[in-house]
Amino acid sequence: MQGIRPPILNGPMHPRPLVALLDGRDCTVEMPILKDVATVAFCDAQSTQEIHEKVLNEAVAALLYHTITLSRDDLEKFKSLRIIVRIGSGFDNVDIKAAAELGIAVCNVPAASVEETADTSVCLILNLYRRVTWMHQTLREGTRASSVEQIREVAAGAARIRGETLGIIGLGRVGQAVALRAKAFGFNIIFYDPYLPDGVERSLGLQRMATLQDLLIHSDCVSLHCSLNEHNHHLINDFTIKQMRQGAFLVNTSRGGLVDEKALSQALKEGRIRGAALDVHETEPFSFTSGPLKDTPNLICTPHTSWYSEQASVEAREEAAREVRRAITGRIPDSLKNCVNKEYLMASQWPTIEAATVHPELNGATYRFPPGLINVAAAGGLPGAGPGVESLVPGTLAHGIAPVSHPPHAPSPGQPTKAEADRDIPSDQ
């Protein structure tokens, strides 16, 4: 489509663009939105090595969740790609700077799972304070609590919430939603976010901390709601854990890489941290049978599901498809609603434009998802996939499309500085 205009040359356009879902199979939500402007294929892939040559050569747009990673080397395999849309808020599985230098816009869907992620975060916080999970396990194991003494033993560690101080790191969409919910339970709310303009704390009735250390020192429970990037990997580590109050709680529904799990495990075993709840992990899918959190006490783990509800999933997919449609029928990046590497695109095209600098301590928002690739189905599409959906699996190409010779990627004319990322996500994540 002539509407797609890459800021840097990245291969020729086809008369009918190919849109590929890289790490999923179900395109039934996306098809009604895209079927009149594009051909949609799904690639149930976990890496670019599993993606069919047809997609690598001809895909103009890529949709993905969080289980496939696109590094610079991966991005260079795509010869016609103009836009990547992350179905979710986080985008740490895509090298957005390299994408910009190759003329590829990267977008996300930051709003769909805000309520789900915030609700889950508060649920985990309450669970740590009221110890519901552990009491349930005790009963499942056959323990009976009838006398007051037995109840005290079973419920040991349960604490009153009102008057406790909840420290939120990253007051983006989810962080604000958590703060509003937690206030209703009687928490005093403090937060640390170096990117928020002055005055936001007053409009929300919250207390702002000047530094991360100040927040950790004053919090009874710390909840993470910032993105993952090269500046805040292992934001919670042995050093920062020692700055936390003795016996504090920790909750993470943002990105697993924000927490040094080895340091957290040691702190839980020593009692420096009273309890922790993690929906995201450094290695996913998570398992209690291996890794640094194996045999760690007072720990609740869920499988990166804080972002999910049926409604949120559909809304995220619909908005991702609409973003692709805007790219096909409009101009890149001008027509895009949630382009997260626009500053890089501008800097790659016009090196004199300065991108925003990154705060050294925090830079908030990210995400990841499932596997795959596909086989082009015969006319009529795949069962359950809806009309117009193609499946591309290595070695099963049904449509004989001649290979196209593409020019090499244009080099970046300048070295842009790191742009400030959007602050929030689930999670879905």
Short mmCIF file of C-alpha atoms in Angstrom, two decimals:
data_model
loop_
_atom_site.label_atom_id
_atom_site.label_comp_id
_atom_site.label_asym_id
_atom_site.label_seq_id
_atom_site.Cartn_x
_atom_site.Cartn_y
_atom_site.Cartn_z
CA MET A 1 0.00 0.00 0.00
CA GLN A 2 1.29 3.43 -0.88
CA GLY A 3 0.22 4.75 2.52
CA ILE A 4 3.13 3.07 4.28
CA ARG A 5 6.17 5.32 4.20
CA PRO A 6 9.23 4.09 6.10
CA PRO A 7 11.46 6.88 7.37
CA ILE A 8 14.47 4.84 6.22
CA LEU A 9 14.52 2.50 3.23
CA ASN A 10 13.79 -1.05 4.31
CA GLY A 11 12.69 -2.96 1.21
CA PRO A 12 10.02 -2.42 -1.45
CA MET A 13 6.28 -2.38 -0.82
CA HIS A 14 3.90 -5.01 -2.15
CA PRO A 15 0.53 -4.07 -3.67
CA ARG A 16 -1.24 -5.98 -0.87
CA PRO A 17 0.80 -5.95 2.37
CA LEU A 18 1.49 -9.12 4.32
CA VAL A 19 0.81 -8.88 8.06
CA ALA A 20 2.25 -11.67 10.23
CA LEU A 21 1.36 -12.71 13.78
CA LEU A 22 4.77 -14.01 14.85
CA ASP A 23 4.14 -15.91 18.08
CA GLY A 24 0.50 -16.96 17.97
CA ARG A 25 -2.04 -18.86 15.88
CA ASP A 26 -5.42 -17.24 16.46
CA CYS A 27 -6.14 -14.32 14.09
CA THR A 28 -9.92 -14.29 14.44
CA VAL A 29 -9.94 -10.95 16.28
CA GLU A 30 -7.47 -9.24 13.93
CA MET A 31 -8.95 -10.44 10.63
CA PRO A 32 -12.16 -8.35 10.57
CA ILE A 33 -10.05 -5.22 11.06
CA LEU A 34 -7.36 -6.02 8.48
CA LYS A 35 -8.90 -8.27 5.85
CA ASP A 36 -9.77 -5.48 3.39
CA VAL A 37 -6.30 -3.91 3.44
CA ALA A 38 -3.87 -6.78 4.02
CA THR A 39 -3.18 -10.49 3.86
CA VAL A 40 -2.85 -11.91 7.38
CA ALA A 41 -0.63 -14.89 8.21
CA PHE A 42 0.21 -16.44 11.54
CA CYS A 43 3.60 -17.83 12.58
CA ASP A 44 3.49 -19.95 15.67
CA ALA A 45 7.19 -19.23 16.28
CA GLN A 46 9.43 -18.92 19.30
CA SER A 47 12.33 -17.45 17.34
CA THR A 48 13.01 -15.97 13.92
CA GLN A 49 14.70 -19.23 12.92
CA GLU A 50 11.22 -20.79 12.81
CA ILE A 51 9.75 -18.08 10.60
CA HIS A 52 9.15 -18.92 6.93
CA GLU A 53 11.19 -17.14 4.28
CA LYS A 54 8.00 -15.70 2.78
CA VAL A 55 7.32 -13.78 5.98
CA LEU A 56 10.93 -12.68 6.37
CA ASN A 57 10.98 -11.37 2.80
CA GLU A 58 7.51 -9.90 2.43
CA ALA A 59 5.92 -9.10 5.79
CA VAL A 60 5.28 -5.37 6.07
CA ALA A 61 3.82 -5.55 9.58
CA ALA A 62 4.41 -7.91 12.49
CA LEU A 63 2.19 -8.53 15.50
CA LEU A 64 3.71 -10.23 18.54
CA TYR A 65 3.12 -11.06 22.17
CA HIS A 66 6.02 -11.44 24.63
CA THR A 67 7.51 -14.89 24.01
CA ILE A 68 9.54 -14.06 20.92
CA THR A 69 12.53 -11.72 21.06
CA LEU A 70 13.60 -9.48 18.19
CA SER A 71 17.22 -8.37 18.49
CA ARG A 72 19.07 -6.39 15.84
CA ASP A 73 20.17 -9.62 14.16
CA ASP A 74 16.58 -10.85 14.14
CA LEU A 75 15.25 -7.57 12.75
CA GLU A 76 17.78 -7.59 9.92
CA LYS A 77 16.28 -10.84 8.66
CA PHE A 78 13.08 -9.02 7.72
CA LYS A 79 13.46 -7.38 4.32
CA SER A 80 10.19 -5.44 4.01
CA LEU A 81 9.16 -4.79 7.61
CA ARG A 82 7.80 -1.31 8.38
CA ILE A 83 5.99 -1.72 11.70
CA ILE A 84 5.99 -4.02 14.74
CA VAL A 85 3.07 -3.92 17.16
CA ARG A 86 3.43 -5.50 20.56
CA ILE A 87 0.07 -6.89 21.73
CA GLY A 88 0.51 -5.61 25.27
CA SER A 89 2.21 -2.74 27.02
CA GLY A 90 5.78 -3.98 27.41
CA PHE A 91 8.27 -3.98 24.57
CA ASP A 92 11.56 -5.06 26.15
CA ASN A 93 11.61 -8.05 23.80
CA VAL A 94 12.19 -5.75 20.82
CA ASP A 95 15.34 -3.71 20.17
CA ILE A 96 13.51 -0.48 19.46
CA LYS A 97 16.66 1.50 18.69
CA ALA A 98 17.87 -1.01 16.10
CA ALA A 99 14.37 -1.12 14.66
CA ALA A 100 14.38 2.64 14.17
CA GLU A 101 17.74 2.53 12.44
CA LEU A 102 16.29 -0.03 10.05
CA GLY A 103 13.24 2.14 9.40
CA ILE A 104 10.86 0.03 11.48
CA ALA A 105 8.35 1.66 13.81
CA VAL A 106 7.59 -0.19 17.07
CA CYS A 107 4.24 0.29 18.79
CA ASN A 108 2.54 -1.11 21.86
CA VAL A 109 -0.94 -1.30 23.38
CA PRO A 110 -0.49 0.34 26.78
CA ALA A 111 -4.07 0.70 28.00
CA ALA A 112 -5.90 -2.61 27.55
CA SER A 113 -4.74 -4.38 30.74
CA VAL A 114 -4.33 -1.48 33.16
CA GLU A 115 -7.23 -2.51 35.37
CA GLU A 116 -6.39 -6.23 35.33
CA THR A 117 -2.75 -5.62 36.27
CA ALA A 118 -3.69 -3.15 39.00
CA ASP A 119 -6.33 -5.49 40.44
CA THR A 120 -3.86 -8.37 40.49
CA SER A 121 -1.20 -6.21 42.14
CA VAL A 122 -3.56 -5.20 44.93
CA CYS A 123 -4.72 -8.81 45.28
CA LEU A 124 -1.13 -9.93 45.80
CA ILE A 125 -0.46 -7.12 48.27
CA LEU A 126 -3.51 -8.05 50.33
CA ASN A 127 -2.54 -11.71 50.15
CA LEU A 128 0.87 -10.97 51.64
CA TYR A 129 -0.64 -8.99 54.50
CA ARG A 130 -3.49 -11.39 55.24
CA ARG A 131 -1.57 -14.58 54.33
CA VAL A 132 -4.57 -16.16 52.58
CA THR A 133 -2.44 -18.41 50.35
CA TRP A 134 -0.53 -19.92 53.26
CA MET A 135 -3.65 -20.46 55.38
CA HIS A 136 -5.27 -22.24 52.44
CA GLN A 137 -2.22 -24.47 52.04
CA THR A 138 -2.26 -25.26 55.75
CA LEU A 139 -5.84 -26.47 55.58
CA ARG A 140 -5.17 -28.48 52.41
CA GLU A 141 -2.37 -30.23 54.28
CA GLY A 142 -4.84 -31.35 56.96
CA THR A 143 -4.15 -28.84 59.71
CA ARG A 144 -7.20 -28.06 61.86
CA ALA A 145 -7.53 -24.73 63.65
CA SER A 146 -10.30 -24.62 66.25
CA SER A 147 -8.83 -23.18 69.42
CA VAL A 148 -7.57 -19.62 69.69
CA GLU A 149 -4.04 -20.95 70.11
CA GLN A 150 -4.29 -22.98 66.90
CA ILE A 151 -5.69 -20.01 65.01
CA ARG A 152 -2.82 -17.84 66.22
CA GLU A 153 -0.38 -20.44 64.98
CA VAL A 154 -2.02 -20.87 61.57
CA ALA A 155 -2.50 -17.12 61.02
CA ALA A 156 0.89 -16.08 62.39
CA GLY A 157 2.25 -13.16 60.39
CA ALA A 158 -1.12 -11.78 59.28
CA ALA A 159 -1.01 -8.01 59.67
CA ARG A 160 -3.32 -5.01 59.79
CA ILE A 161 -3.26 -2.94 56.59
CA ARG A 162 -4.55 0.45 57.66
CA GLY A 163 -1.70 2.83 58.37
CA GLU A 164 0.89 0.81 56.45
CA THR A 165 2.96 2.61 53.82
CA LEU A 166 2.87 1.31 50.24
CA GLY A 167 5.77 2.45 48.08
CA ILE A 168 5.11 2.45 44.33
CA ILE A 169 8.04 2.53 41.91
CA GLY A 170 6.81 3.91 38.59
CA LEU A 171 3.58 5.92 38.73
CA GLY A 172 2.38 5.28 35.20
CA ARG A 173 -1.04 3.97 34.25
CA VAL A 174 -0.90 0.84 36.38
CA GLY A 175 0.98 2.54 39.20
CA GLN A 176 -1.71 5.20 39.49
CA ALA A 177 -4.47 2.59 39.36
CA VAL A 178 -2.80 0.63 42.17
CA ALA A 179 -2.43 3.78 44.25
CA LEU A 180 -6.12 4.65 43.94
CA ARG A 181 -7.18 1.13 44.88
CA ALA A 182 -4.73 0.82 47.78
CA LYS A 183 -5.87 4.10 49.34
CA ALA A 184 -9.32 2.59 49.83
CA PHE A 185 -7.77 -0.09 52.06
CA GLY A 186 -6.09 2.48 54.28
CA PHE A 187 -2.57 2.46 52.88
CA ASN A 188 -0.46 5.58 53.01
CA ILE A 189 0.87 5.90 49.45
CA ILE A 190 4.31 7.14 48.49
CA PHE A 191 5.91 6.83 45.07
CA TYR A 192 9.12 7.35 43.15
CA ASP A 193 9.06 8.29 39.48
CA PRO A 194 11.67 10.70 38.06
CA TYR A 195 9.74 11.15 34.80
CA LEU A 196 6.49 12.45 36.21
CA PRO A 197 6.10 16.25 36.07
CA ASP A 198 5.79 18.21 39.28
CA GLY A 199 2.28 18.47 40.64
CA VAL A 200 0.98 15.00 39.74
CA GLU A 201 1.39 13.94 43.35
CA ARG A 202 -0.89 16.79 44.43
CA SER A 203 -3.58 15.99 41.89
CA LEU A 204 -3.66 12.39 43.12
CA GLY A 205 -3.14 13.13 46.82
CA LEU A 206 0.06 11.09 47.05
CA GLN A 207 3.47 11.72 48.56
CA ARG A 208 6.43 11.85 46.21
CA MET A 209 9.89 10.57 47.16
CA ALA A 210 12.91 12.37 45.73
CA THR A 211 15.04 9.23 45.38
CA LEU A 212 14.62 5.48 45.17
CA GLN A 213 16.47 5.13 48.47
CA ASP A 214 13.98 7.43 50.20
CA LEU A 215 11.10 5.26 48.98
CA LEU A 216 12.71 2.00 50.08
CA ILE A 217 13.51 3.33 53.52
CA HIS A 218 9.96 4.52 54.18
CA SER A 219 7.93 1.66 52.65
CA ASP A 220 6.34 -1.28 54.46
CA CYS A 221 5.50 -2.79 51.08
CA VAL A 222 7.16 -2.02 47.72
CA SER A 223 5.30 -2.56 44.45
CA LEU A 224 7.07 -2.35 41.08
CA HIS A 225 5.31 -0.73 38.10
CA CYS A 226 8.09 0.42 35.79
CA SER A 227 9.49 -0.88 32.54
CA LEU A 228 12.64 -2.92 32.09
CA ASN A 229 15.59 -1.46 30.23
CA GLU A 230 19.38 -1.47 30.31
CA HIS A 231 19.39 1.12 33.10
CA ASN A 232 17.16 -0.60 35.67
CA HIS A 233 17.94 -4.29 35.27
CA HIS A 234 18.02 -5.78 38.77
CA LEU A 235 16.70 -2.54 40.25
CA ILE A 236 15.92 -4.63 43.32
CA ASN A 237 19.21 -6.29 44.26
CA ASP A 238 21.18 -7.13 47.37
CA PHE A 239 22.16 -3.46 47.87
CA THR A 240 18.66 -2.02 47.45
CA ILE A 241 17.09 -4.82 49.50
CA LYS A 242 19.34 -3.80 52.40
CA GLN A 243 17.90 -0.28 52.09
CA MET A 244 14.36 -1.60 52.58
CA ARG A 245 12.73 -1.76 55.99
CA GLN A 246 13.33 -4.93 57.92
CA GLY A 247 10.39 -7.26 57.24
CA ALA A 248 8.99 -5.32 54.29
CA PHE A 249 6.97 -6.94 51.49
CA LEU A 250 7.81 -6.89 47.78
CA VAL A 251 5.40 -7.21 44.82
CA ASN A 252 6.34 -7.31 41.12
CA THR A 253 3.78 -7.43 38.30
CA SER A 254 5.92 -5.45 35.86
CA ARG A 255 9.04 -7.22 34.50
CA GLY A 256 10.99 -10.12 35.93
CA GLY A 257 14.37 -8.59 35.15
CA LEU A 258 13.75 -5.77 37.62
CA VAL A 259 14.42 -8.15 40.51
CA ASP A 260 17.61 -10.09 41.24
CA GLU A 261 15.93 -13.36 42.19
CA LYS A 262 19.04 -14.77 43.85
CA ALA A 263 19.26 -11.75 46.17
CA LEU A 264 15.51 -11.90 46.83
CA SER A 265 15.65 -15.58 47.71
CA GLN A 266 18.45 -14.97 50.20
CA ALA A 267 16.58 -12.04 51.76
CA LEU A 268 13.42 -14.14 52.19
CA LYS A 269 15.36 -16.99 53.76
CA GLU A 270 17.04 -14.58 56.19
CA GLY A 271 13.78 -12.78 56.98
CA ARG A 272 14.99 -9.38 55.77
CA ILE A 273 11.97 -9.43 53.46
CA ARG A 274 8.87 -10.86 55.15
CA GLY A 275 7.15 -11.98 51.96
CA ALA A 276 7.15 -11.46 48.21
CA ALA A 277 4.67 -11.94 45.37
CA LEU A 278 5.88 -12.19 41.77
CA ASP A 279 3.79 -12.45 38.64
CA VAL A 280 6.84 -12.00 36.40
CA HIS A 281 10.19 -13.76 36.53
CA GLU A 282 13.66 -13.54 35.07
CA THR A 283 13.15 -16.85 33.28
CA GLU A 284 9.72 -17.68 31.87
CA PRO A 285 7.84 -19.93 31.91
CA PHE A 286 8.59 -20.06 35.63
CA SER A 287 8.99 -23.26 37.61
CA PHE A 288 9.46 -23.79 41.34
CA THR A 289 11.55 -26.89 40.62
CA SER A 290 14.60 -24.98 39.40
CA GLY A 291 16.23 -21.60 39.52
CA PRO A 292 17.21 -19.31 42.40
CA LEU A 293 13.69 -19.22 43.87
CA LYS A 294 13.54 -22.96 44.42
CA ASP A 295 12.66 -23.77 48.06
CA THR A 296 12.28 -20.06 48.88
CA PRO A 297 9.86 -19.46 51.80
CA ASN A 298 7.09 -16.85 52.02
CA LEU A 299 6.86 -16.48 48.26
CA ILE A 300 3.80 -16.32 45.99
CA CYS A 301 4.34 -16.80 42.26
CA THR A 302 1.88 -16.60 39.39
CA PRO A 303 2.64 -17.32 35.70
CA HIS A 304 2.73 -13.81 34.16
CA THR A 305 -1.05 -13.56 34.07
CA SER A 306 -1.75 -10.26 35.82
CA TRP A 307 -2.53 -8.66 32.45
CA TYR A 308 -5.15 -11.21 31.46
CA SER A 309 -8.89 -11.14 31.27
CA GLU A 310 -10.92 -12.18 28.26
CA GLN A 311 -12.01 -8.59 27.74
CA ALA A 312 -8.48 -7.18 28.02
CA SER A 313 -7.09 -9.79 25.63
CA VAL A 314 -9.64 -8.97 22.94
CA GLU A 315 -9.22 -5.21 23.40
CA ALA A 316 -5.43 -5.47 23.10
CA ARG A 317 -5.65 -7.51 19.91
CA GLU A 318 -8.21 -5.16 18.39
CA GLU A 319 -6.12 -2.10 19.14
CA ALA A 320 -2.97 -3.77 17.80
CA ALA A 321 -4.76 -4.56 14.55
CA ARG A 322 -6.04 -1.00 14.32
CA GLU A 323 -2.50 0.31 14.75
CA VAL A 324 -1.36 -1.86 11.84
CA ARG A 325 -4.28 -0.59 9.80
CA ARG A 326 -3.28 3.00 10.56
CA ALA A 327 0.22 2.21 9.30
CA ILE A 328 -1.05 0.65 6.08
CA THR A 329 -3.57 3.34 5.25
CA GLY A 330 -1.67 6.32 6.67
CA ARG A 331 1.89 7.46 7.20
CA ILE A 332 4.61 6.14 9.49
CA PRO A 333 5.15 7.37 12.16
CA ASP A 334 2.70 10.30 11.85
CA SER A 335 -0.47 8.18 11.76
CA LEU A 336 0.54 5.87 14.60
CA LYS A 337 -1.10 6.20 18.00
CA ASN A 338 1.42 4.46 20.27
CA CYS A 339 4.83 4.50 18.57
CA VAL A 340 7.44 3.89 21.28
CA ASN A 341 10.53 4.55 19.13
CA LYS A 342 9.37 7.69 17.33
CA GLU A 343 12.27 9.73 18.72
CA TYR A 344 14.71 7.16 17.40
CA LEU A 345 13.01 7.16 14.01
CA MET A 346 13.26 10.93 13.85
CA ALA A 347 16.88 10.90 14.98
CA SER A 348 17.75 8.23 12.42
CA GLN A 349 16.16 10.29 9.68
CA TRP A 350 17.34 13.71 10.86
CA PRO A 351 20.37 13.36 13.17
CA THR A 352 20.13 16.98 14.33
CA ILE A 353 16.95 16.22 16.27
CA GLU A 354 17.77 15.48 19.90
CA ALA A 355 15.98 12.66 21.66
CA ALA A 356 15.13 12.79 25.35
CA THR A 357 17.76 11.50 27.73
CA VAL A 358 17.21 8.51 29.99
CA HIS A 359 17.11 8.80 33.72
CA PRO A 360 19.94 6.63 35.12
CA GLU A 361 17.84 5.10 37.89
CA LEU A 362 14.44 4.38 36.37
CA ASN A 363 12.73 4.39 33.02
CA GLY A 364 9.28 2.97 33.06
CA ALA A 365 7.31 0.32 30.82
CA THR A 366 7.52 -3.29 29.24
CA TYR A 367 6.39 -6.90 28.26
CA ARG A 368 6.59 -10.52 26.48
CA PHE A 369 4.67 -13.69 25.04
CA PRO A 370 4.25 -17.24 23.12
CA PRO A 371 5.93 -19.17 20.12
CA GLY A 372 5.88 -20.06 16.52
CA LEU A 373 5.38 -20.12 12.74
CA ILE A 374 3.26 -21.58 9.97
CA ASN A 375 2.11 -23.24 6.68
CA VAL A 376 0.12 -21.45 4.00
CA ALA A 377 -3.29 -23.04 4.07
CA ALA A 378 -5.14 -23.91 0.91
CA ALA A 379 -7.75 -21.52 -0.43
CA GLY A 380 -10.36 -20.94 2.22
CA GLY A 381 -7.87 -20.56 5.06
CA LEU A 382 -7.28 -22.60 8.21
CA PRO A 383 -10.01 -24.22 10.30
CA GLY A 384 -11.17 -21.69 12.84
CA ALA A 385 -8.86 -18.99 11.57
CA GLY A 386 -11.45 -17.20 9.50
CA PRO A 387 -11.35 -16.26 5.82
CA GLY A 388 -8.21 -14.63 4.51
CA VAL A 389 -5.87 -16.04 7.16
CA GLU A 390 -2.74 -17.78 5.97
CA SER A 391 -0.59 -20.12 8.03
CA LEU A 392 3.13 -20.12 7.32
CA VAL A 393 5.02 -23.13 8.58
CA PRO A 394 8.52 -23.99 7.33
CA GLY A 395 8.40 -26.36 4.37
CA THR A 396 4.65 -26.21 3.76
CA LEU A 397 4.28 -23.21 1.49
CA ALA A 398 1.18 -23.73 -0.62
CA HIS A 399 1.34 -20.53 -2.65
CA GLY A 400 4.11 -20.33 -5.22
CA ILE A 401 5.38 -16.76 -4.76
CA ALA A 402 8.62 -15.99 -6.53
CA PRO A 403 11.40 -14.67 -4.29
CA VAL A 404 11.88 -10.93 -4.39
CA SER A 405 15.24 -9.24 -4.47
CA HIS A 406 15.42 -6.58 -1.78
CA PRO A 407 17.96 -3.81 -1.31
CA PRO A 408 20.06 -3.97 1.87
CA HIS A 409 19.01 -2.07 4.98
CA ALA A 410 20.14 1.52 4.91
CA PRO A 411 22.68 2.35 7.62
CA SER A 412 21.73 4.79 10.33
CA PRO A 413 22.97 8.29 9.46
CA GLY A 414 23.40 9.17 13.12
CA GLN A 415 23.66 7.76 16.61
CA PRO A 416 20.57 8.90 18.54
CA THR A 417 20.50 9.15 22.28
CA LYS A 418 18.24 6.91 24.34
CA ALA A 419 14.62 8.10 24.22
CA GLU A 420 12.36 8.05 27.21
CA ALA A 421 10.11 4.99 27.09
CA ASP A 422 6.42 4.90 27.89
CA ARG A 423 6.09 4.15 31.54
CA ASP A 424 3.67 1.34 31.83
CA ILE A 425 2.72 -2.26 31.73
CA PRO A 426 1.29 -5.42 32.36
CA SER A 427 1.32 -6.97 31.91
CA ASP A 428 0.31 -10.35 29.69
CA GLN A 429 1.72 -8.91 29.51
#
